[in-house]
PDB file of C-alpha atoms in Angstrom:
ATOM      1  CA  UNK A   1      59.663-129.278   3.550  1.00  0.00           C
ATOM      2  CA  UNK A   2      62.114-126.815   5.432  1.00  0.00           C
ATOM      3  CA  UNK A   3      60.390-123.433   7.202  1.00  0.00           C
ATOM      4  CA  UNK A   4      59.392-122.120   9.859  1.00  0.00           C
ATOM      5  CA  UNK A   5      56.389-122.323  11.645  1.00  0.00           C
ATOM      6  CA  UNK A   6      54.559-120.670  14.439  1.00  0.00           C
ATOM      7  CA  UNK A   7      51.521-121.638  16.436  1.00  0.00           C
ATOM      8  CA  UNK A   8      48.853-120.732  16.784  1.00  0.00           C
ATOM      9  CA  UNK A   9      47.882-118.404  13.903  1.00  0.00           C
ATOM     10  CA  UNK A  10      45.703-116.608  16.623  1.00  0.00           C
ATOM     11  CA  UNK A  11      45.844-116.314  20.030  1.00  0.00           C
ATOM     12  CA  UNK A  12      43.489-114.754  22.829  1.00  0.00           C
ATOM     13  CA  UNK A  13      44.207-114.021  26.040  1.00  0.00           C
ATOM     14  CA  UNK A  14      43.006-112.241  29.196  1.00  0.00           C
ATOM     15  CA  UNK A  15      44.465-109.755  30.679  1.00  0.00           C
ATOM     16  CA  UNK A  16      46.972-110.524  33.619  1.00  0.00           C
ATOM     17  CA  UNK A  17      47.706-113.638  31.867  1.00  0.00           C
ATOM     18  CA  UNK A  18      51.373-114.974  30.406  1.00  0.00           C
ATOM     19  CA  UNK A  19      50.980-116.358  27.195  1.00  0.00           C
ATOM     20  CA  UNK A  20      54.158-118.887  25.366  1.00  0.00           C
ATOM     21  CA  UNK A  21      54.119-118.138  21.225  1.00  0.00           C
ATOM     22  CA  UNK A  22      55.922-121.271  19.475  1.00  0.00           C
ATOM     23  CA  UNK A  23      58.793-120.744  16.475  1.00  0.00           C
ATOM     24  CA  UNK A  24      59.820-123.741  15.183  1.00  0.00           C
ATOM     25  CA  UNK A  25      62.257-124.144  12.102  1.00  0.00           C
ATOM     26  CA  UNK A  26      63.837-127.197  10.660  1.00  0.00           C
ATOM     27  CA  UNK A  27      66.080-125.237   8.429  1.00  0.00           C
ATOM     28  CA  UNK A  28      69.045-125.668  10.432  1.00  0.00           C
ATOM     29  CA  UNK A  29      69.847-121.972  11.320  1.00  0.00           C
ATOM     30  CA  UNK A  30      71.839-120.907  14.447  1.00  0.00           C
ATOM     31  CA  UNK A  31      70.535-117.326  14.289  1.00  0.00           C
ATOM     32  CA  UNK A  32      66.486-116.864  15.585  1.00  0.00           C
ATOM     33  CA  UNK A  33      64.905-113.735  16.682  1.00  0.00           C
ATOM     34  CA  UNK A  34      61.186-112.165  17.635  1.00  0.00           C
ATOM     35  CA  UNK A  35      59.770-109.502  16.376  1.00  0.00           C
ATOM     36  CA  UNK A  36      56.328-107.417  16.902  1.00  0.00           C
ATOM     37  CA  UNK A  37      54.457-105.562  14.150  1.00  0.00           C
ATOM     38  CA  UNK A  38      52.076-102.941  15.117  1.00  0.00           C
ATOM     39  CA  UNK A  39      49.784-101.180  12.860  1.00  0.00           C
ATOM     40  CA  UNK A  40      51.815 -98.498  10.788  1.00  0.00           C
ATOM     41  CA  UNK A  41      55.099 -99.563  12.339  1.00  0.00           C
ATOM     42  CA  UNK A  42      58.133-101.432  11.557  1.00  0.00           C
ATOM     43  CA  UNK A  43      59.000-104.523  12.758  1.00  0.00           C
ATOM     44  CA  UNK A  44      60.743-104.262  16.405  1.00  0.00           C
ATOM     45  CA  UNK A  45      63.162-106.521  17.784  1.00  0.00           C
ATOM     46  CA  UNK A  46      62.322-108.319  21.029  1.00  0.00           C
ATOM     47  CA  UNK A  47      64.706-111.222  21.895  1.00  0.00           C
ATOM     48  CA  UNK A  48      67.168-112.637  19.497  1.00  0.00           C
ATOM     49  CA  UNK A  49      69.421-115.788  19.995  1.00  0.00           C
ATOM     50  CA  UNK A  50      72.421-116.973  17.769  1.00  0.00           C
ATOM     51  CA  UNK A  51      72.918-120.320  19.846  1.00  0.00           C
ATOM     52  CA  UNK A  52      71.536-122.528  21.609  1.00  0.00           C
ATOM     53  CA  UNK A  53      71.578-121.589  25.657  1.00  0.00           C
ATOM     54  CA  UNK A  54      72.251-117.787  24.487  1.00  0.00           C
ATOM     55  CA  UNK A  55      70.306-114.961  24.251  1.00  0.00           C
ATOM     56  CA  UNK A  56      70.010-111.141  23.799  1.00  0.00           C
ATOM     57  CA  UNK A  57      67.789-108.719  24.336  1.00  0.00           C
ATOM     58  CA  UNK A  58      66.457-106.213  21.219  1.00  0.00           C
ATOM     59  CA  UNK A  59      65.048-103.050  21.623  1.00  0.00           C
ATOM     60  CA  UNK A  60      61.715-103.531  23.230  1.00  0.00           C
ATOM     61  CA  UNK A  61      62.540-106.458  25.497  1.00  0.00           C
ATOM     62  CA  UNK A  62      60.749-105.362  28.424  1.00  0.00           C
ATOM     63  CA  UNK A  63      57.796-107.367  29.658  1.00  0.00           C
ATOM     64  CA  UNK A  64      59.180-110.466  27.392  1.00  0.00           C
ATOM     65  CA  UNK A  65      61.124-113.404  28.151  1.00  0.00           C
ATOM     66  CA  UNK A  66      62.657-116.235  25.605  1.00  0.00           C
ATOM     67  CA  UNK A  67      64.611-119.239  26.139  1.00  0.00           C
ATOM     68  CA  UNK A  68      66.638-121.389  23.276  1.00  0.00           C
ATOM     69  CA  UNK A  69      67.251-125.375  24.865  1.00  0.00           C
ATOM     70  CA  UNK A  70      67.021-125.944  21.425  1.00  0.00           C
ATOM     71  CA  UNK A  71      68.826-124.999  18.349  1.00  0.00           C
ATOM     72  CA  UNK A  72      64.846-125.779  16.245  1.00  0.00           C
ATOM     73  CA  UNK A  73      62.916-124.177  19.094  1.00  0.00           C
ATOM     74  CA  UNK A  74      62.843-120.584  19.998  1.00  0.00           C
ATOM     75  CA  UNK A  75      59.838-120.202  22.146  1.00  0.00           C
ATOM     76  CA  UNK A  76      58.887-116.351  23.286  1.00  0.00           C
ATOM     77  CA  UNK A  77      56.719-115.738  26.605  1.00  0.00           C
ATOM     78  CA  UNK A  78      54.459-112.488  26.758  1.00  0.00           C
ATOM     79  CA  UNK A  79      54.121-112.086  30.531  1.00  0.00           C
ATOM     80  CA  UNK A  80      51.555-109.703  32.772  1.00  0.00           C
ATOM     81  CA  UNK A  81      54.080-106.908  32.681  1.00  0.00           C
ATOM     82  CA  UNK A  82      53.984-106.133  29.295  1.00  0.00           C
ATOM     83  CA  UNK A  83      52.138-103.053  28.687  1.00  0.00           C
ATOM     84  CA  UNK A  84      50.458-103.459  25.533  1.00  0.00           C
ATOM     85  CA  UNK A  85      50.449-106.656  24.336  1.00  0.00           C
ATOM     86  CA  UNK A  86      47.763-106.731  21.444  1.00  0.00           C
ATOM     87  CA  UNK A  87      50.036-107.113  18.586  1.00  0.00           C
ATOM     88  CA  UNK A  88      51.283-109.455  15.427  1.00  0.00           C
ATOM     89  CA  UNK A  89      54.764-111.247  16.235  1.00  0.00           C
ATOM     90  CA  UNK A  90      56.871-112.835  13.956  1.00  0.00           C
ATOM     91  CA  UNK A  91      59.276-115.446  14.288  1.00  0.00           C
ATOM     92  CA  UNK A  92      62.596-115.395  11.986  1.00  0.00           C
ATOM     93  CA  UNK A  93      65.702-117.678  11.469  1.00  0.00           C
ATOM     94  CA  UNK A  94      69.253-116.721   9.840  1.00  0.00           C
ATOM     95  CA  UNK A  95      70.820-118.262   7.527  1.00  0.00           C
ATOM     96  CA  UNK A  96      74.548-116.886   8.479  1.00  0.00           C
ATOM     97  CA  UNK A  97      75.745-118.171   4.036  1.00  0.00           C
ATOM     98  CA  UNK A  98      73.239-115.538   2.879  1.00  0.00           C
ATOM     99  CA  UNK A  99      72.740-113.447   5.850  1.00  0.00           C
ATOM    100  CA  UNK A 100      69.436-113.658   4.963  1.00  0.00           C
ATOM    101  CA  UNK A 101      66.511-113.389   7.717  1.00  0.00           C
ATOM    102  CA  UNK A 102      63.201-115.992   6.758  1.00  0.00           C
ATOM    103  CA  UNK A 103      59.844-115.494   8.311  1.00  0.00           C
ATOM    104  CA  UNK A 104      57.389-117.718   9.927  1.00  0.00           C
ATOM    105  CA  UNK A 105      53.703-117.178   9.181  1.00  0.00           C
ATOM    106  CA  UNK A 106      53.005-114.722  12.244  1.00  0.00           C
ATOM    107  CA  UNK A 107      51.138-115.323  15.558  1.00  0.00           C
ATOM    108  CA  UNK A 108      48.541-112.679  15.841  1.00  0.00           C
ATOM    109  CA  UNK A 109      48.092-111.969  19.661  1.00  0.00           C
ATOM    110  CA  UNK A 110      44.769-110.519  21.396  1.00  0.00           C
ATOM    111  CA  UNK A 111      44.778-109.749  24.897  1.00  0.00           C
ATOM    112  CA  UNK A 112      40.991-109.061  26.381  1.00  0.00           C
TER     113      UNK A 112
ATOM    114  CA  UNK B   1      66.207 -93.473  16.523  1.00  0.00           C
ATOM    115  CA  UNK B   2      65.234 -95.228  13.556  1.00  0.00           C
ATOM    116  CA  UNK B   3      68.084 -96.299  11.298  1.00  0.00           C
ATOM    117  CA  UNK B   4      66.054 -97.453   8.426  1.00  0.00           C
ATOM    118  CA  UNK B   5      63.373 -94.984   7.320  1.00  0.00           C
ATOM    119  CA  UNK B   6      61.044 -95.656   4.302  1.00  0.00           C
ATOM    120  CA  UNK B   7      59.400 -92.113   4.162  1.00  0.00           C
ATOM    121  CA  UNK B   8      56.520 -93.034   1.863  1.00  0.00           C
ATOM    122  CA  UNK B   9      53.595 -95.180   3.903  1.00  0.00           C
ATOM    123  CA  UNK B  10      52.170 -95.651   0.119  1.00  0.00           C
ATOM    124  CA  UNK B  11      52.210 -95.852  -3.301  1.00  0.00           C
ATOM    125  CA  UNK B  12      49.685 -96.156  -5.968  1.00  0.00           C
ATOM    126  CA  UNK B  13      50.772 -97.096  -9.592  1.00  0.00           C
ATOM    127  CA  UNK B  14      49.007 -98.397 -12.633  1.00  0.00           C
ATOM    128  CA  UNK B  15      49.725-102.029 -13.992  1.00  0.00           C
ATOM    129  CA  UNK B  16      52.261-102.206 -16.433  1.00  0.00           C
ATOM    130  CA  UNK B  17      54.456 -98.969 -14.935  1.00  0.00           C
ATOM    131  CA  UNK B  18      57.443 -98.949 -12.562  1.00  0.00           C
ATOM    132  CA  UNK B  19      56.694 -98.846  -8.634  1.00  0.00           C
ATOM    133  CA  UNK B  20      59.710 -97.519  -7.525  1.00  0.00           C
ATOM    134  CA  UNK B  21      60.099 -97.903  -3.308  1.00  0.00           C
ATOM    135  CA  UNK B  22      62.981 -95.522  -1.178  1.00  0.00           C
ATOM    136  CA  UNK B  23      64.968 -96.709   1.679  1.00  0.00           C
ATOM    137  CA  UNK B  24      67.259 -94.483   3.352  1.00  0.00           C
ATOM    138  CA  UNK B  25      69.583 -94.917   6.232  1.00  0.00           C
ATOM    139  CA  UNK B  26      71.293 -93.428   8.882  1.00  0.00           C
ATOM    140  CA  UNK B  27      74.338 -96.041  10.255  1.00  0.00           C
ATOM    141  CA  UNK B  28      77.128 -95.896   7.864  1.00  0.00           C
ATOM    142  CA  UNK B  29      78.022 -99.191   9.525  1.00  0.00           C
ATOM    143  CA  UNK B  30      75.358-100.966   7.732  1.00  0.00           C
ATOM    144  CA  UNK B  31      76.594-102.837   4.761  1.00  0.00           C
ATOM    145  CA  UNK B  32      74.180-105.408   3.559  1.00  0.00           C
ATOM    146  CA  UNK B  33      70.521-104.423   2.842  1.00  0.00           C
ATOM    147  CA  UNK B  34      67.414-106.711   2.061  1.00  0.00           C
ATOM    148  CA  UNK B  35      64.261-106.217   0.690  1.00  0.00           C
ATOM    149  CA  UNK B  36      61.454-107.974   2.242  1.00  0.00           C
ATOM    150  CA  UNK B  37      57.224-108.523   0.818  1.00  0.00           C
ATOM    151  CA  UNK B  38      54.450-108.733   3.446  1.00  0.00           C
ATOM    152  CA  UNK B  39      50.735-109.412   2.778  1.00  0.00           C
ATOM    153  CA  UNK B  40      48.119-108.845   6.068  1.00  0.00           C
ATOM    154  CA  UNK B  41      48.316-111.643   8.498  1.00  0.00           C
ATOM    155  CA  UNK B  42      51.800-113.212   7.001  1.00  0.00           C
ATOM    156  CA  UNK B  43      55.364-113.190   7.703  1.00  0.00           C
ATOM    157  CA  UNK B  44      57.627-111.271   5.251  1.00  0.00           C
ATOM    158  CA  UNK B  45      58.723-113.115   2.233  1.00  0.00           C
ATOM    159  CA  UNK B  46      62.345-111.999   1.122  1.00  0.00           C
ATOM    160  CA  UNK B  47      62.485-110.584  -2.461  1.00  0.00           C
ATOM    161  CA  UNK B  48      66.181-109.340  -3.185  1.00  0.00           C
ATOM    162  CA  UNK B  49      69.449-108.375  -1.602  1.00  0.00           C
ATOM    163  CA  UNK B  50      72.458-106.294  -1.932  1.00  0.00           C
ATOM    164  CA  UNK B  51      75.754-105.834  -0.173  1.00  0.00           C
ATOM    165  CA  UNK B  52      77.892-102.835  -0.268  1.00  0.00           C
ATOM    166  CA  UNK B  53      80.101-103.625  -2.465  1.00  0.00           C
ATOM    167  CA  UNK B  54      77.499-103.414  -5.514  1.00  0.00           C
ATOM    168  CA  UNK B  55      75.649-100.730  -6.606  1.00  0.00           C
ATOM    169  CA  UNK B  56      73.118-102.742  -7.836  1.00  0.00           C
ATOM    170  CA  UNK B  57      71.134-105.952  -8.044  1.00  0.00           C
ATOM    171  CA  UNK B  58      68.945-107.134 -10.521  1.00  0.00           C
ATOM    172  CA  UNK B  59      66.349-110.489  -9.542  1.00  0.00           C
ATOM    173  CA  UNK B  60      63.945-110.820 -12.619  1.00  0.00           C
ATOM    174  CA  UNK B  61      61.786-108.001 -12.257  1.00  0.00           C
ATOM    175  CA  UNK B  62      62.928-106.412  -9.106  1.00  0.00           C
ATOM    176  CA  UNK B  63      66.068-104.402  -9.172  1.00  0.00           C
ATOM    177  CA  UNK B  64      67.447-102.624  -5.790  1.00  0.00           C
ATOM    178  CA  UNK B  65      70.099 -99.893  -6.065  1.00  0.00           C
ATOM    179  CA  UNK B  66      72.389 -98.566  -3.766  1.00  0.00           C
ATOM    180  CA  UNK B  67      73.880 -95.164  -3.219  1.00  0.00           C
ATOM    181  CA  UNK B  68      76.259 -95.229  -0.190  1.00  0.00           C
ATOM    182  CA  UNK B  69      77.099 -91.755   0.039  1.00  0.00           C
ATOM    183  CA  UNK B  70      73.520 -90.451  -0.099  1.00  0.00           C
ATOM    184  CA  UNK B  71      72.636 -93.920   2.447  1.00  0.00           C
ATOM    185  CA  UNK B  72      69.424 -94.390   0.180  1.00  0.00           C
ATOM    186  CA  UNK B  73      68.437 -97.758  -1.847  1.00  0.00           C
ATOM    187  CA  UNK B  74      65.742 -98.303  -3.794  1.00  0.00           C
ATOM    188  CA  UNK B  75      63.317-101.319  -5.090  1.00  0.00           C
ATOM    189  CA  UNK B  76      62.459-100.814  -8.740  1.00  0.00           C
ATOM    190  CA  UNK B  77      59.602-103.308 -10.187  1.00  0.00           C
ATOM    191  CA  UNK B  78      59.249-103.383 -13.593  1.00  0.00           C
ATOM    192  CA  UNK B  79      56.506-104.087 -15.222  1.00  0.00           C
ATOM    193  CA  UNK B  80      54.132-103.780 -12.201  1.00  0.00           C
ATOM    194  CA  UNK B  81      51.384-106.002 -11.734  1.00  0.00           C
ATOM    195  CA  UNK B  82      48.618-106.426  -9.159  1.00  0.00           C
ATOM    196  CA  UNK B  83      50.159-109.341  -7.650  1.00  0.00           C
ATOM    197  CA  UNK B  84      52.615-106.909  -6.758  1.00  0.00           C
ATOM    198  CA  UNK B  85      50.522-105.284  -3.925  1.00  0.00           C
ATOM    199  CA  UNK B  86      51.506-105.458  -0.991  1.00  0.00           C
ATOM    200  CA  UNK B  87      53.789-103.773   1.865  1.00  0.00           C
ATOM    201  CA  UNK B  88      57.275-103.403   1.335  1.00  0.00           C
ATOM    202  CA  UNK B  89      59.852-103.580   4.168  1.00  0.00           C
ATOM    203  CA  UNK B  90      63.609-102.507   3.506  1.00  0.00           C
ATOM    204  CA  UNK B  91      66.141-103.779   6.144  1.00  0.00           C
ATOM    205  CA  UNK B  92      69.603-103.398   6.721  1.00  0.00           C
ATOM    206  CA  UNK B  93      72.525-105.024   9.020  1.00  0.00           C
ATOM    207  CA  UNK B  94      76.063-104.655   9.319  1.00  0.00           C
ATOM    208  CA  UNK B  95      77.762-108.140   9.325  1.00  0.00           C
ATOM    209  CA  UNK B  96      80.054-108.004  11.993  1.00  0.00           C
ATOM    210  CA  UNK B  97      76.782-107.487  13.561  1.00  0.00           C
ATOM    211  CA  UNK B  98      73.444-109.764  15.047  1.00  0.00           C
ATOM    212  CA  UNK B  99      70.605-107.150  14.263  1.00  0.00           C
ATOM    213  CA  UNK B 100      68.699-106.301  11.394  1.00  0.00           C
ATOM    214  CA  UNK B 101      66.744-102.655  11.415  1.00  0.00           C
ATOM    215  CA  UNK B 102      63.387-102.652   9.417  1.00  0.00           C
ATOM    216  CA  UNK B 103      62.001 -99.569   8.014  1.00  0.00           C
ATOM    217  CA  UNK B 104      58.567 -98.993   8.729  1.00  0.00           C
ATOM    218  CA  UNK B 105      57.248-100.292   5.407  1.00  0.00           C
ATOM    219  CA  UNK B 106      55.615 -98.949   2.080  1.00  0.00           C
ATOM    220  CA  UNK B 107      52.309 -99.913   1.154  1.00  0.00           C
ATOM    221  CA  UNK B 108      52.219-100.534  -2.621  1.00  0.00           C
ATOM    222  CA  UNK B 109      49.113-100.723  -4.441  1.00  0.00           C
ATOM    223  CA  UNK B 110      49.019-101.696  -7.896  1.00  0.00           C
ATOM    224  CA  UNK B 111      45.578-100.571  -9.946  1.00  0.00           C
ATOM    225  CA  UNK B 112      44.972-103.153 -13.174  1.00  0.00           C
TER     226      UNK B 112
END
Protein backbone atom coordinates (compact mmCIF):
# COMPACT_ATOMS: atom_id res chain seq x y z
CA UNK A 1 0.00 0.00 0.00
CA UNK A 2 2.13 2.99 -1.46
CA UNK A 3 1.70 6.70 0.44
CA UNK A 4 2.95 8.74 2.46
CA UNK A 5 2.85 9.01 5.95
CA UNK A 6 3.67 11.38 8.70
CA UNK A 7 3.93 10.99 12.43
CA UNK A 8 2.55 11.88 14.75
CA UNK A 9 -0.92 13.18 13.77
CA UNK A 10 -0.38 15.66 16.76
CA UNK A 11 2.35 16.99 18.34
CA UNK A 12 2.92 19.26 21.56
CA UNK A 13 5.67 20.97 22.49
CA UNK A 14 7.08 23.60 24.87
CA UNK A 15 8.36 26.46 24.04
CA UNK A 16 12.26 26.71 23.53
CA UNK A 17 12.10 23.23 22.44
CA UNK A 18 13.23 21.61 18.77
CA UNK A 19 10.83 19.30 17.65
CA UNK A 20 11.74 16.43 14.38
CA UNK A 21 8.19 15.87 12.19
CA UNK A 22 8.60 12.40 10.20
CA UNK A 23 7.56 12.06 6.16
CA UNK A 24 7.90 8.85 5.04
CA UNK A 25 6.82 7.59 1.46
CA UNK A 26 7.34 4.29 -0.20
CA UNK A 27 6.20 5.53 -3.51
CA UNK A 28 9.49 5.83 -4.94
CA UNK A 29 9.61 9.64 -5.68
CA UNK A 30 12.88 11.67 -5.92
CA UNK A 31 11.07 14.99 -5.39
CA UNK A 32 9.84 15.71 -1.36
CA UNK A 33 9.03 18.97 0.11
CA UNK A 34 7.39 20.65 3.53
CA UNK A 35 4.90 22.76 3.72
CA UNK A 36 2.93 24.80 6.62
CA UNK A 37 -0.78 25.66 6.54
CA UNK A 38 -1.99 28.38 8.69
CA UNK A 39 -5.50 29.30 9.24
CA UNK A 40 -6.83 31.27 6.08
CA UNK A 41 -3.55 30.83 4.24
CA UNK A 42 -2.06 28.90 1.52
CA UNK A 43 0.21 26.36 1.83
CA UNK A 44 3.99 27.78 2.18
CA UNK A 45 7.00 26.12 1.15
CA UNK A 46 9.66 25.39 3.77
CA UNK A 47 12.41 22.96 2.59
CA UNK A 48 12.18 20.95 -0.53
CA UNK A 49 14.64 18.17 -1.75
CA UNK A 50 14.77 16.45 -5.26
CA UNK A 51 17.62 13.92 -4.16
CA UNK A 52 18.91 12.32 -1.78
CA UNK A 53 21.93 14.46 0.12
CA UNK A 54 20.29 17.74 -1.58
CA UNK A 55 18.30 20.29 -0.44
CA UNK A 56 16.72 23.78 -0.95
CA UNK A 57 15.31 26.18 0.87
CA UNK A 58 11.41 27.57 0.06
CA UNK A 59 10.12 30.66 1.03
CA UNK A 60 9.78 30.60 4.74
CA UNK A 61 12.85 28.54 5.61
CA UNK A 62 13.95 30.42 8.47
CA UNK A 63 13.93 28.81 11.88
CA UNK A 64 13.70 25.21 9.98
CA UNK A 65 16.14 22.70 9.13
CA UNK A 66 15.69 19.27 6.92
CA UNK A 67 17.98 16.64 5.95
CA UNK A 68 17.35 13.77 3.07
CA UNK A 69 20.05 10.49 3.91
CA UNK A 70 17.32 8.88 2.43
CA UNK A 71 15.54 8.89 -0.80
CA UNK A 72 11.97 7.38 1.60
CA UNK A 73 12.79 9.73 4.48
CA UNK A 74 12.49 13.42 4.50
CA UNK A 75 12.52 14.35 8.09
CA UNK A 76 11.87 18.34 8.95
CA UNK A 77 13.22 19.88 12.40
CA UNK A 78 11.25 22.95 13.94
CA UNK A 79 13.99 24.48 16.10
CA UNK A 80 13.77 27.36 19.09
CA UNK A 81 14.26 30.07 16.52
CA UNK A 82 11.28 29.76 14.76
CA UNK A 83 8.97 32.45 15.59
CA UNK A 84 5.66 31.04 15.46
CA UNK A 85 5.58 27.63 15.30
CA UNK A 86 1.85 26.59 16.11
CA UNK A 87 0.87 25.42 12.77
CA UNK A 88 -0.36 22.26 10.43
CA UNK A 89 2.62 20.90 8.14
CA UNK A 90 2.34 18.76 5.40
CA UNK A 91 4.60 16.44 3.90
CA UNK A 92 4.49 15.88 -0.10
CA UNK A 93 6.35 13.65 -2.69
CA UNK A 94 6.66 14.16 -6.66
CA UNK A 95 6.05 12.03 -8.96
CA UNK A 96 8.41 13.74 -11.83
CA UNK A 97 5.83 11.19 -14.94
CA UNK A 98 2.85 13.26 -13.77
CA UNK A 99 4.39 16.15 -12.12
CA UNK A 100 1.99 15.58 -9.74
CA UNK A 101 2.58 16.60 -5.89
CA UNK A 102 0.78 13.73 -3.21
CA UNK A 103 0.12 14.58 0.37
CA UNK A 104 0.73 12.89 3.58
CA UNK A 105 -1.97 13.06 6.25
CA UNK A 106 -0.55 16.32 8.07
CA UNK A 107 1.28 16.71 11.43
CA UNK A 108 -0.59 19.24 13.41
CA UNK A 109 2.04 21.07 15.65
CA UNK A 110 1.28 22.89 19.15
CA UNK A 111 3.88 24.70 20.82
CA UNK A 112 2.88 25.70 24.70
CA UNK B 1 4.00 38.24 -3.89
CA UNK B 2 1.59 35.63 -4.34
CA UNK B 3 1.58 34.00 -7.76
CA UNK B 4 -1.49 31.96 -7.35
CA UNK B 5 -4.47 33.89 -5.98
CA UNK B 6 -7.94 32.25 -5.45
CA UNK B 7 -9.90 35.53 -4.62
CA UNK B 8 -13.01 33.86 -3.23
CA UNK B 9 -12.33 32.36 0.59
CA UNK B 10 -15.99 30.71 -0.06
CA UNK B 11 -18.66 29.47 -1.82
CA UNK B 12 -22.05 28.28 -1.00
CA UNK B 13 -24.13 26.31 -3.64
CA UNK B 14 -27.14 24.08 -3.52
CA UNK B 15 -26.85 20.23 -4.32
CA UNK B 16 -27.42 19.39 -7.69
CA UNK B 17 -25.95 22.99 -9.24
CA UNK B 18 -22.47 23.83 -10.56
CA UNK B 19 -19.74 25.11 -7.93
CA UNK B 20 -17.63 26.80 -10.11
CA UNK B 21 -13.93 27.75 -8.23
CA UNK B 22 -11.35 30.75 -9.92
CA UNK B 23 -7.68 30.56 -9.98
CA UNK B 24 -5.74 33.26 -11.38
CA UNK B 25 -2.08 33.80 -11.81
CA UNK B 26 0.54 36.08 -12.12
CA UNK B 27 3.97 34.11 -13.64
CA UNK B 28 3.49 33.59 -17.25
CA UNK B 29 6.20 30.99 -16.70
CA UNK B 30 3.85 28.68 -15.11
CA UNK B 31 2.63 26.02 -17.41
CA UNK B 32 1.10 23.13 -15.62
CA UNK B 33 -1.68 23.74 -13.02
CA UNK B 34 -3.32 21.23 -10.47
CA UNK B 35 -6.23 21.19 -8.56
CA UNK B 36 -5.98 19.91 -5.15
CA UNK B 37 -9.21 18.83 -2.21
CA UNK B 38 -8.51 19.36 1.52
CA UNK B 39 -10.82 18.39 4.42
CA UNK B 40 -9.72 19.87 8.24
CA UNK B 41 -6.89 17.96 9.71
CA UNK B 42 -5.82 16.11 6.20
CA UNK B 43 -3.38 16.45 3.54
CA UNK B 44 -4.68 17.59 0.10
CA UNK B 45 -6.01 14.94 -2.12
CA UNK B 46 -5.30 15.77 -5.91
CA UNK B 47 -8.49 16.02 -8.06
CA UNK B 48 -7.46 17.09 -11.74
CA UNK B 49 -4.73 18.59 -13.84
CA UNK B 50 -3.98 20.55 -16.85
CA UNK B 51 -0.95 21.63 -18.81
CA UNK B 52 -0.72 24.51 -21.09
CA UNK B 53 -1.10 23.15 -23.97
CA UNK B 54 -4.98 22.34 -23.35
CA UNK B 55 -7.58 24.50 -22.71
CA UNK B 56 -9.35 22.14 -20.92
CA UNK B 57 -9.68 18.96 -18.89
CA UNK B 58 -12.50 17.01 -18.14
CA UNK B 59 -12.16 14.04 -14.97
CA UNK B 60 -15.81 12.71 -14.46
CA UNK B 61 -17.43 15.44 -12.83
CA UNK B 62 -14.74 17.95 -12.41
CA UNK B 63 -13.69 19.94 -15.39
CA UNK B 64 -10.73 22.71 -15.08
CA UNK B 65 -10.31 25.30 -17.85
CA UNK B 66 -7.62 27.34 -18.80
CA UNK B 67 -7.33 30.79 -20.26
CA UNK B 68 -3.62 31.73 -20.72
CA UNK B 69 -3.95 35.12 -21.79
CA UNK B 70 -6.31 36.22 -19.01
CA UNK B 71 -3.78 33.67 -16.48
CA UNK B 72 -7.17 32.43 -14.85
CA UNK B 73 -8.39 28.58 -14.58
CA UNK B 74 -11.23 27.38 -13.21
CA UNK B 75 -12.72 24.04 -11.40
CA UNK B 76 -16.24 23.38 -12.60
CA UNK B 77 -18.22 20.48 -10.57
CA UNK B 78 -21.12 19.35 -12.00
CA UNK B 79 -23.69 18.10 -10.41
CA UNK B 80 -22.60 19.25 -6.90
CA UNK B 81 -23.07 17.20 -4.02
CA UNK B 82 -22.34 17.50 -0.30
CA UNK B 83 -19.51 15.24 -0.43
CA UNK B 84 -18.17 17.90 -2.39
CA UNK B 85 -17.45 20.25 0.60
CA UNK B 86 -14.53 21.02 1.29
CA UNK B 87 -11.49 23.57 0.58
CA UNK B 88 -10.18 23.86 -2.70
CA UNK B 89 -6.49 24.64 -3.41
CA UNK B 90 -5.33 25.57 -7.09
CA UNK B 91 -1.53 25.24 -7.71
CA UNK B 92 0.66 25.88 -10.40
CA UNK B 93 4.50 25.13 -11.48
CA UNK B 94 6.51 25.68 -14.38
CA UNK B 95 8.37 22.41 -15.34
CA UNK B 96 11.69 23.43 -15.94
CA UNK B 97 11.08 24.31 -12.43
CA UNK B 98 11.13 22.50 -8.52
CA UNK B 99 8.28 24.66 -6.88
CA UNK B 100 4.74 24.53 -6.85
CA UNK B 101 2.71 27.95 -5.68
CA UNK B 102 -0.66 27.24 -3.86
CA UNK B 103 -3.37 29.70 -3.83
CA UNK B 104 -4.77 30.36 -0.63
CA UNK B 105 -7.78 28.07 -1.03
CA UNK B 106 -11.69 28.28 -1.53
CA UNK B 107 -13.91 26.98 0.94
CA UNK B 108 -16.82 25.22 -0.83
CA UNK B 109 -19.87 24.39 0.90
CA UNK B 110 -22.42 22.40 -0.65
CA UNK B 111 -26.20 22.74 1.07
CA UNK B 112 -28.40 19.27 0.29
Amino acid sequence: DGGITQSPKYLFRKEGQNVTLSCEQNLNHDAMYWYRQDPGQGLRLIYYSQIVNDFQKGDIAEGYSVSREKKESFPLTVTSAQKNPTAFYLCASNDRITDTQYFGPGTRLTVL
Amino acid sequence: DQQVKQNSPSLSVQEGRISILNCDYTNSMFDYFLWYKKYPAEGPTFLISISSIKDKNEDGRFTVFLNKSAKHLSLHIVPSQPGDSAVYFCAASARTGNQFYFGTGTSLTVIP
